[in-house]
Structures are given as C-alpha cells and as structure tokens.
C-alpha cells in the first residue's frame, strides 16, 4: 500500500473531533475568514480574481456575488494570505489553513455540508499539511521551491476528499491531481514587484477543489503522490518523507498547535517587532540609533532582500515581509495593526529614516538570533530577539484575539458580519446558507 493511500484511509475514517481539535478548527476558521474579509478592501491585487470569478455558481465570493466552486476557491484563496494575518504552523513554516479554508468553504456550499462536518474536514486538511511539512528532510528552498502552498494544496485536497466522502483511492487521486496543477518557485520571496506573494494561495485552493471533484468523477492520478520518486516530498526535499511524521494521524491534530497572529505581517518579523516594542517600553530614543544589524536563521534573510525595498517598501505585502520596516514602526508607533501597512503609514518620514539604518549582519542555521545596536553616543549592545506572543489555536481563548477580529471587521464588507458573528458561538448553526446570503446578494 502506498503511504499516501494509507494516510488517506486513516483520515477518511475520522467522523468527529476531540474537543481541543474542534476548538482549534473553529477558531482558525473564524480567524481565517475575518482576515480574508479585511483583505477584500485592503489588498488591490486580489480584486481581479473576484472580478474574473463572479458569475452564476454554487459558491459565495467574500467580495460579493457567486461563482463555480473552483473559481470561488481561487478568488477567496487570493484573499487568505494577502494581509499575512492568517495562522501559521511554526514548526514547519506553513500556512495550512490559508488554502484549506477557501477550498473547503466552496465545496461545503456546493454540497450543503453542515458546519460541524466542515470543521472535521478542515482539521484533517490542516493536520495532514502540517505532517507533510514535518516529514521533509531538507529545506525545499535549497532546491528552488516555495513549498508552503504546495504542501497546503495536498492537505486541502485530502480535506476536500473527506468532505465529498470519497474513497481512499479517490482521495489519493485527488492529492495527485491537485499537485499536477500547482507549484511555486522560491523566486517569489525576492520579487517585490510581483503580486504572487499576496495571492498565491488562491491557485492552490482552486487546484484542491477541482482535483477532488475530478477524482469523484472517476479521474485517476498516480499511486503515491506524496512519497513516490518524483512525488511531492522527493521533489521538495530530494528524499522520501519520514513516515514517523504521520504517527497518530486521526487521533492527534497539529491544528491545535497553529499559531494565531496578533500582528498582520510575516511571522519572521515578529521577534523584531517584539524587540522594537521592548526598546520603546524602556524609553530608548529611536533617533539616537546609528545602526542595527540583525543576525537571523534561514529563511528570514528574505526579510532583508532586496534591501532597498525592505527599507522603503513599495507595497503593503512588501512591508509585511520587511524587518527594517516592521522593527522601525514598532519602536516608533507601537504594535502594528492593519493600518500600519497602508500607504500613509509606509510613507511616514521618521519610520523610513529609522528603517534605513536597519541591515542584515548574518543569517545561518543555528545562529543565536539578535540585533547589534549602535548608538550616536558611541555605545553599543547586542540584544537577543525576544519571543513574540504565541497563541496556539487549541488553547487560545476567543477573547485573546478580540482586538484582531475587531480590526478585521472594521475593514471587511458589512455583509460578512452575520457569518463572523455566528462563528464566534461555540455551538455552530446547522446551515451556513443564511449567513452567506448577504454576501451572495452583494
């Protein structure tokens, strides 16, 4: 039996979630949809996706209107990472729910799936994506790949197979068919003029939806798309997956460990933000800084390259992937919210003057992350980068992200309010259709 089919067989047997896994899935769904809603108004690069997708169809667009499920997953998925505010699986550097939520929401509408069953499919999609990430024996970037959405496409395809009640063989084909449709190269990290960084997950979500529907219709794929030579893990890491990463599948769920973000920018910038906030709390004057040189671990060197754009970001998504900007903003203005990455904030003269003093000193695996601060009076010190707030979805209380949800809701379409309010309740409604109706009519 192939590893992929074994994984599919175990996942498809899951009918209900343990309480903590269910709590994590509901909170990630609420958090993800709130983030996507804010992106409707804040990320221009996502708008052409909704415009292209809008038309007769069974699935709802968060930007208003309807579309066929594959196009809805594409358009809504283009929103999921656009603000870089969605949850992360820090242990493998993934955003599994950024692909799974738009894909499974589109199919749930098509099938009339109850929200509780949607949560099960979401928990499985997230868990399998996390496990694939943990199974890698090498960094895919070294082979030229940008892997987070590629892995999440495989997990979302399995979640879609669960939602559609496919067989293990059909689920294996769904994963294979998804992987044939979607890939990303590592070049996007260093291409500030590209919109791919913002909208990338839409392509993965569409691939997962259409793959599952094709598998249900009888289209077959390869026999072991995760583990076979030339399969996903071999492609990404040059070696087969570590099978131990899949121990406990179906009984334990890594979705409990995904981290909910309090700051709407790349997780790699968060220690620098925490340092900026610490310096402000100590009363250190940013105008006295001569320079700050950061020492990091891979792949966070991307948060300094290209340096000219990172010190003076030309777009919101560029600023969200910039340690110079995020550190400077935090020291001068406090913890960033969604407004911190809009044009007026990005053009603030004091922020840009401070960001111009921030550079990368070194980046290698195993180094102690720190910042060498030099001041105008000749003093200098090495400051370890502090750990940022960590909110695991399985144990975080909803009130801990209340400020984030309110910030997102201020920017989201008014028609999203009924859906987000319903997801705040521990007991979910039996049917999503009435909650999505205002968006469909928008």
Coordinates of C-alpha atoms in Angstrom, one line a residue:
X1 CA 0.0 0.0 0.0
X2 CA 1.3 3.5 -0.8
X3 CA 2.0 5.9 2.0
X4 CA -0.5 8.4 0.5
X5 CA -3.3 5.9 0.4
X6 CA -2.6 4.8 4.0
X7 CA -2.7 8.4 5.1
X8 CA -6.0 8.9 3.1
X9 CA -7.5 5.8 4.6
X10 CA -6.9 6.8 8.1
X11 CA -8.0 10.4 7.6
X12 CA -11.3 9.4 5.9
X13 CA -12.3 7.3 8.9
X14 CA -12.4 10.3 11.2
X15 CA -16.0 11.3 11.9
X16 CA -15.7 13.6 14.9
X17 CA -13.0 15.7 16.6
X18 CA -11.7 15.8 20.1
X19 CA -12.8 19.0 21.9
X20 CA -9.5 20.8 21.7
X21 CA -9.1 19.9 18.0
X22 CA -12.6 21.1 17.3
X23 CA -12.0 24.4 19.2
X24 CA -8.8 24.9 17.2
X25 CA -10.6 24.3 13.9
X26 CA -13.5 26.7 14.7
X27 CA -11.1 29.4 15.9
X28 CA -8.9 29.0 12.8
X29 CA -12.0 29.2 10.6
X30 CA -13.2 32.4 12.4
X31 CA -9.7 33.9 12.3
X32 CA -9.1 33.0 8.7
X33 CA -12.4 34.3 7.4
X34 CA -12.0 37.6 9.3
X35 CA -8.6 38.0 7.8
X36 CA -9.9 37.3 4.3
X37 CA -12.7 39.7 4.8
X38 CA -10.4 42.6 5.6
X39 CA -8.3 41.7 2.5
X40 CA -11.4 42.4 0.4
X41 CA -10.9 46.1 0.9
X42 CA -7.2 46.3 1.7
X43 CA -5.4 44.3 -1.0
X44 CA -6.0 45.5 -4.5
X45 CA -4.1 42.6 -6.1
X46 CA -6.9 40.3 -5.0
X47 CA -9.7 42.2 -6.7
X48 CA -9.2 40.9 -10.3
X49 CA -9.6 37.4 -9.0
X50 CA -13.1 38.1 -7.8
X51 CA -14.0 40.1 -10.9
X52 CA -12.9 37.2 -13.1
X53 CA -14.7 34.6 -10.9
X54 CA -18.0 36.4 -10.4
X55 CA -21.0 34.8 -12.2
X56 CA -23.6 32.0 -11.8
X57 CA -22.4 29.4 -9.4
X58 CA -23.0 27.5 -6.1
X59 CA -20.3 29.1 -4.0
X60 CA -20.1 32.5 -2.4
X61 CA -17.4 35.1 -3.0
X62 CA -16.4 37.1 0.1
X63 CA -16.0 40.1 -2.2
X64 CA -19.7 39.7 -3.1
X65 CA -21.6 37.5 -5.6
X66 CA -21.2 33.9 -6.6
X67 CA -19.0 31.6 -8.7
X68 CA -18.5 28.0 -9.5
X69 CA -16.6 26.3 -6.7
X70 CA -13.2 26.2 -8.3
X71 CA -13.3 29.9 -9.2
X72 CA -14.7 30.8 -5.7
X73 CA -11.7 28.9 -4.1
X74 CA -9.4 30.9 -6.4
X75 CA -10.9 34.3 -5.6
X76 CA -11.4 33.7 -1.9
X77 CA -8.0 32.0 -1.6
X78 CA -6.3 35.0 -3.2
X79 CA -7.5 36.8 0.0
X80 CA -6.3 34.4 2.6
X81 CA -2.6 35.3 2.7
X82 CA -3.0 38.8 1.2
X83 CA -2.6 40.5 4.6
X84 CA -0.3 37.9 6.1
X85 CA -2.5 37.8 9.1
X86 CA -3.6 34.1 8.9
X87 CA -2.4 31.4 11.3
X88 CA 0.9 29.7 11.0
X89 CA 2.4 26.3 11.8
X90 CA 5.7 27.5 13.1
X91 CA 7.3 24.0 13.4
X92 CA 7.4 23.7 9.6
X93 CA 6.9 27.3 8.4
X94 CA 3.5 26.6 6.8
X95 CA 0.1 28.3 6.4
X96 CA -2.1 25.2 6.0
X97 CA -5.5 26.9 6.6
X98 CA -4.8 29.6 4.1
X99 CA -5.5 27.0 1.4
X100 CA -7.9 24.7 3.2
X101 CA -10.5 27.3 4.3
X102 CA -11.3 28.8 0.9
X103 CA -11.2 25.3 -0.8
X104 CA -13.5 23.6 1.8
X105 CA -15.9 26.6 2.1
X106 CA -16.5 26.5 -1.6
X107 CA -17.2 22.7 -1.6
X108 CA -19.3 22.9 1.6
X109 CA -21.7 25.3 -0.2
X110 CA -21.8 23.1 -3.2
X111 CA -22.7 20.0 -1.1
X112 CA -24.8 21.7 1.5
X113 CA -22.4 20.4 4.2
X114 CA -23.2 21.2 7.8
X115 CA -20.6 23.4 9.6
X116 CA -19.7 20.7 12.0
X117 CA -18.6 18.4 9.2
X118 CA -16.8 21.3 7.6
X119 CA -14.7 21.6 10.8
X120 CA -13.7 17.9 10.6
X121 CA -12.6 18.3 7.1
X122 CA -10.7 21.5 7.9
X123 CA -8.9 19.9 10.9
X124 CA -7.8 16.9 8.7
X125 CA -6.6 19.2 5.9
X126 CA -4.6 21.3 8.3
X127 CA -3.2 18.3 10.2
X128 CA -2.1 16.4 7.1
X129 CA -0.4 19.6 5.7
X130 CA 1.5 20.0 9.0
X131 CA 2.6 16.4 8.9
X132 CA 3.9 16.6 5.3
X133 CA 5.9 19.6 6.4
X134 CA 7.4 17.8 9.3
X135 CA 8.2 14.8 7.1
X136 CA 10.7 16.8 5.0
X137 CA 14.3 16.0 5.5
X138 CA 15.7 19.1 3.8
X139 CA 14.8 22.8 3.0
X140 CA 12.9 22.9 -0.3
X141 CA 14.2 26.5 -0.9
X142 CA 17.6 24.9 -1.4
X143 CA 16.1 23.1 -4.4
X144 CA 14.3 26.3 -5.7
X145 CA 10.8 25.6 -4.4
X146 CA 8.5 27.8 -2.4
X147 CA 6.7 25.0 -0.7
X148 CA 4.0 26.2 1.8
X149 CA 1.1 26.5 -0.7
X150 CA 2.3 23.3 -2.5
X151 CA 2.0 21.3 0.7
X152 CA -1.2 23.0 1.7
X153 CA -2.7 22.1 -1.6
X154 CA -2.1 18.4 -0.8
X155 CA -3.7 18.8 2.6
X156 CA -6.7 20.7 1.3
X157 CA -7.2 18.0 -1.4
X158 CA -7.4 15.4 1.3
X159 CA -9.8 17.6 3.3
X160 CA -11.9 18.0 0.2
X161 CA -12.0 14.3 -0.3
X162 CA -13.3 13.9 3.3
X163 CA -15.9 16.5 2.7
X164 CA -17.0 14.8 -0.5
X165 CA -17.0 11.4 1.1
X166 CA -14.5 10.0 -1.4
X167 CA -12.8 6.6 -1.1
X168 CA -9.1 6.2 -0.1
X169 CA -8.3 5.5 -3.8
X170 CA -10.2 8.6 -4.9
X171 CA -8.6 10.7 -2.2
X172 CA -5.1 9.6 -3.3
X173 CA -6.1 10.6 -6.9
X174 CA -7.3 14.0 -5.6
X175 CA -4.0 14.7 -4.0
X176 CA -2.2 13.7 -7.2
X177 CA -4.4 15.8 -9.4
X178 CA -4.0 18.8 -7.2
X179 CA -0.2 18.6 -7.3
X180 CA -0.2 18.4 -11.1
X181 CA -2.0 21.8 -11.2
X182 CA 0.1 24.0 -8.9
X183 CA 3.7 24.8 -8.0
X184 CA 5.6 27.9 -6.9
X185 CA 9.3 28.7 -7.1
X186 CA 11.4 30.3 -4.4
X187 CA 11.8 33.4 -6.7
X188 CA 8.7 35.0 -5.3
X189 CA 10.5 35.7 -2.0
X190 CA 12.7 38.2 -3.7
X191 CA 10.4 39.7 -6.3
X192 CA 8.9 42.8 -4.7
X193 CA 7.1 43.8 -7.9
X194 CA 5.1 40.5 -8.1
X195 CA 1.7 40.0 -6.6
X196 CA 2.3 36.3 -6.2
X197 CA 3.3 36.7 -2.6
X198 CA -0.1 38.1 -1.7
X199 CA -2.4 36.0 -3.8
X200 CA -0.5 32.7 -4.1
X201 CA -2.9 30.5 -2.0
X202 CA -5.8 31.1 -4.4
X203 CA -4.1 28.9 -7.0
X204 CA -3.6 26.1 -4.5
X205 CA -7.2 26.3 -3.3
X206 CA -8.6 26.1 -6.8
X207 CA -6.3 23.1 -7.5
X208 CA -7.6 21.2 -4.4
X209 CA -11.2 21.8 -5.2
X210 CA -11.0 20.8 -8.9
X211 CA -8.9 17.8 -8.1
X212 CA -11.4 16.5 -5.6
X213 CA -14.3 17.0 -8.0
X214 CA -12.4 15.3 -10.8
X215 CA -11.4 12.4 -8.6
X216 CA -15.1 12.0 -7.6
X217 CA -15.9 11.9 -11.4
X218 CA -13.5 9.0 -11.8
X219 CA -10.3 10.7 -13.0
X220 CA -7.3 8.8 -11.5
X221 CA -3.8 10.1 -10.6
X222 CA -0.5 8.5 -9.6
X223 CA -0.4 5.8 -6.9
X224 CA 1.6 7.5 -4.2
X225 CA 1.8 11.3 -4.9
X226 CA 3.4 12.2 -1.6
X227 CA 6.1 9.5 -1.3
X228 CA 6.8 8.1 -4.8
X229 CA 10.0 9.0 -6.7
X230 CA 9.1 12.3 -8.4
X231 CA 6.3 12.8 -5.9
X232 CA 5.8 15.9 -3.8
X233 CA 8.3 15.2 -0.9
X234 CA 11.0 13.8 -3.2
X235 CA 10.6 16.9 -5.4
X236 CA 10.8 19.3 -2.4
X237 CA 13.4 17.6 -0.3
X238 CA 15.2 15.1 -2.5
X239 CA 14.4 12.1 -0.3
X240 CA 11.2 10.2 0.8
X241 CA 9.1 11.5 3.6
X242 CA 9.8 10.5 7.2
X243 CA 6.9 8.1 7.9
X244 CA 7.1 8.9 11.7
X245 CA 5.6 12.3 10.9
X246 CA 2.3 10.5 10.2
X247 CA 2.1 8.5 13.5
X248 CA -1.0 9.3 15.4
X249 CA -2.9 10.6 12.4
X250 CA -6.6 10.6 13.1
X251 CA -6.2 10.8 16.9
X252 CA -3.9 13.8 17.3
X253 CA -4.3 17.0 15.4
X254 CA -1.5 19.5 14.7
X255 CA -4.1 22.2 14.1
X256 CA -4.1 22.6 17.8
X257 CA -0.6 24.0 17.5
X258 CA -1.0 26.5 14.7
X259 CA -0.3 30.0 16.0
X260 CA -2.9 32.8 15.7
X261 CA -1.2 36.1 14.8
X262 CA -1.7 39.3 16.7
X263 CA 0.3 41.3 14.2
X264 CA -0.6 41.4 10.4
X265 CA 2.8 40.6 8.9
X266 CA 5.2 37.7 8.3
X267 CA 5.8 35.6 11.4
X268 CA 9.6 36.1 10.8
X269 CA 9.2 39.8 11.5
X270 CA 7.5 39.2 14.9
X271 CA 10.7 38.9 17.0
X272 CA 12.0 42.2 15.6
X273 CA 8.6 43.8 16.4
X274 CA 8.9 42.4 19.9
X275 CA 12.4 44.0 20.2
X276 CA 11.1 47.3 18.9
X277 CA 8.3 47.3 21.5
X278 CA 10.8 46.4 24.3
X279 CA 13.0 49.3 23.3
X280 CA 10.0 51.7 23.3
X281 CA 8.9 50.4 26.7
X282 CA 12.4 51.0 28.1
X283 CA 12.2 54.6 26.9
X284 CA 15.1 54.2 24.4
X285 CA 15.0 57.1 21.9
X286 CA 15.0 55.7 18.3
X287 CA 16.5 59.0 16.9
X288 CA 19.7 58.0 18.9
X289 CA 20.2 54.8 16.9
X290 CA 23.1 54.9 14.4
X291 CA 22.5 51.4 13.1
X292 CA 21.0 48.0 13.9
X293 CA 22.4 44.8 12.3
X294 CA 20.4 41.6 12.7
X295 CA 21.6 38.0 13.0
X296 CA 18.9 35.5 11.9
X297 CA 18.2 31.9 10.9
X298 CA 17.1 30.9 7.4
X299 CA 14.8 31.7 5.6
X300 CA 14.4 35.0 7.4
X301 CA 17.2 36.6 5.2
X302 CA 14.3 37.1 2.8
X303 CA 13.1 39.8 5.1
X304 CA 16.1 41.9 4.1
X305 CA 16.2 41.2 0.4
X306 CA 16.1 43.2 -1.8
X307 CA 17.3 45.7 0.8
X308 CA 16.1 48.8 -1.0
X309 CA 12.5 47.6 -1.0
X310 CA 12.7 46.3 2.6
X311 CA 13.9 49.6 3.9
X312 CA 11.4 51.5 1.8
X313 CA 8.5 49.1 0.9
X314 CA 6.6 50.0 -2.2
X315 CA 3.6 47.8 -1.3
X316 CA 1.7 46.5 1.8
X317 CA 2.8 43.0 1.3
X318 CA 6.4 44.2 0.9
X319 CA 6.2 46.0 4.2
X320 CA 4.8 42.9 5.8
X321 CA 7.9 41.0 4.7
X322 CA 10.4 43.6 6.0
X323 CA 12.2 43.5 9.3
X324 CA 13.6 47.1 8.7
X325 CA 10.1 48.5 8.3
X326 CA 8.3 46.3 11.0
X327 CA 11.0 47.0 13.6
X328 CA 11.1 50.7 12.9
X329 CA 7.3 51.0 13.0
X330 CA 7.0 49.1 16.3
X331 CA 9.7 51.2 18.0
X332 CA 8.1 54.5 16.9
X333 CA 4.4 53.7 16.8
X334 CA 3.7 50.6 18.8
X335 CA 2.3 47.2 17.8
X336 CA 1.2 47.2 14.2
X337 CA -2.4 46.8 13.2
X338 CA -3.8 46.7 9.7
X339 CA -3.4 50.4 9.2
X340 CA 0.4 50.1 9.8
X341 CA 0.9 48.7 6.3
X342 CA -1.3 51.1 4.3
X343 CA 0.3 53.9 2.2
X344 CA 0.1 56.7 4.7
X345 CA 2.0 54.6 7.4
X346 CA 4.5 53.3 4.9
X347 CA 5.5 56.8 3.8
X348 CA 5.9 58.1 7.4
X349 CA 9.3 60.1 7.3
X350 CA 10.5 59.0 10.7
X351 CA 9.7 55.4 10.1
X352 CA 11.6 55.4 6.8
X353 CA 14.6 57.2 8.3
X354 CA 14.8 54.6 11.0
X355 CA 14.3 51.7 8.6
X356 CA 17.2 52.9 6.5
X357 CA 19.5 52.2 9.5
X358 CA 18.5 48.5 9.7
X359 CA 20.6 45.9 7.9
X360 CA 21.3 42.1 8.0
X361 CA 24.6 41.1 9.6
X362 CA 24.4 37.3 9.2
X363 CA 21.9 34.5 8.5
X364 CA 22.7 30.8 9.0
X365 CA 21.2 27.8 10.7
X366 CA 21.9 27.5 14.4
X367 CA 22.9 31.1 15.0
X368 CA 21.5 32.9 18.0
X369 CA 19.1 35.5 16.7
X370 CA 20.0 39.0 17.8
X371 CA 20.4 42.6 16.9
X372 CA 23.6 44.6 17.3
X373 CA 22.5 48.1 18.2
X374 CA 24.9 51.1 17.8
X375 CA 24.0 54.5 19.2
X376 CA 25.1 58.0 18.5
X377 CA 26.9 58.4 21.9
X378 CA 29.3 55.5 20.9
X379 CA 27.5 52.9 22.9
X380 CA 26.5 49.6 21.5
X381 CA 24.8 46.4 22.7
X382 CA 23.8 43.0 21.4
X383 CA 20.1 42.3 22.1
X384 CA 18.7 38.8 21.7
X385 CA 15.5 38.8 19.8
X386 CA 12.6 38.2 22.2
X387 CA 10.0 35.6 21.6
X388 CA 6.8 37.2 20.3
X389 CA 3.3 36.3 21.6
X390 CA 2.3 32.8 20.8
X391 CA -1.3 31.9 20.7
X392 CA -1.8 28.2 19.8
X393 CA -5.3 27.7 18.4
X394 CA -6.0 24.7 20.6
X395 CA -5.7 26.6 23.9
X396 CA -6.3 30.2 22.9
X397 CA -9.4 31.8 24.2
X398 CA -11.5 33.7 21.7
X399 CA -11.3 36.9 23.7
X400 CA -7.5 36.9 23.3
X401 CA -8.0 37.7 19.6
X402 CA -10.9 40.0 20.1
X403 CA -8.9 43.1 19.1
X404 CA -7.7 41.4 15.9
X405 CA -11.2 40.3 15.0
X406 CA -12.5 43.9 15.5
X407 CA -9.7 45.3 13.4
X408 CA -10.5 42.9 10.6
X409 CA -14.2 43.6 10.9
X410 CA -13.6 47.3 10.5
X411 CA -12.3 46.7 7.0
X412 CA -14.4 43.7 5.9
X413 CA -17.6 44.1 3.9
X414 CA -20.6 44.7 6.1
X415 CA -22.3 41.6 4.6
X416 CA -19.7 39.4 6.3
X417 CA -20.8 40.4 9.8
X418 CA -23.5 37.7 10.2
X419 CA -21.1 34.9 9.2
X420 CA -18.3 36.1 11.5
X421 CA -20.7 36.6 14.4
X422 CA -22.2 33.1 14.0
X423 CA -18.7 31.5 14.1
X424 CA -17.9 33.2 17.4
X425 CA -20.5 31.0 19.0
X426 CA -19.3 27.7 20.4
X427 CA -22.4 26.0 19.0
X428 CA -22.5 26.5 15.3
X429 CA -25.6 26.9 13.2
X430 CA -26.9 23.9 11.3
X431 CA -26.7 25.6 7.9
X432 CA -24.3 28.2 6.5
X433 CA -26.5 29.3 3.7
X434 CA -28.5 32.1 5.5
X435 CA -25.2 33.5 6.8
X436 CA -23.7 33.7 3.3
X437 CA -26.8 35.0 1.7
X438 CA -26.0 38.7 2.3
X439 CA -22.6 38.2 0.5
X440 CA -24.2 36.4 -2.4
X441 CA -26.6 39.3 -2.9
X442 CA -23.9 42.0 -2.6

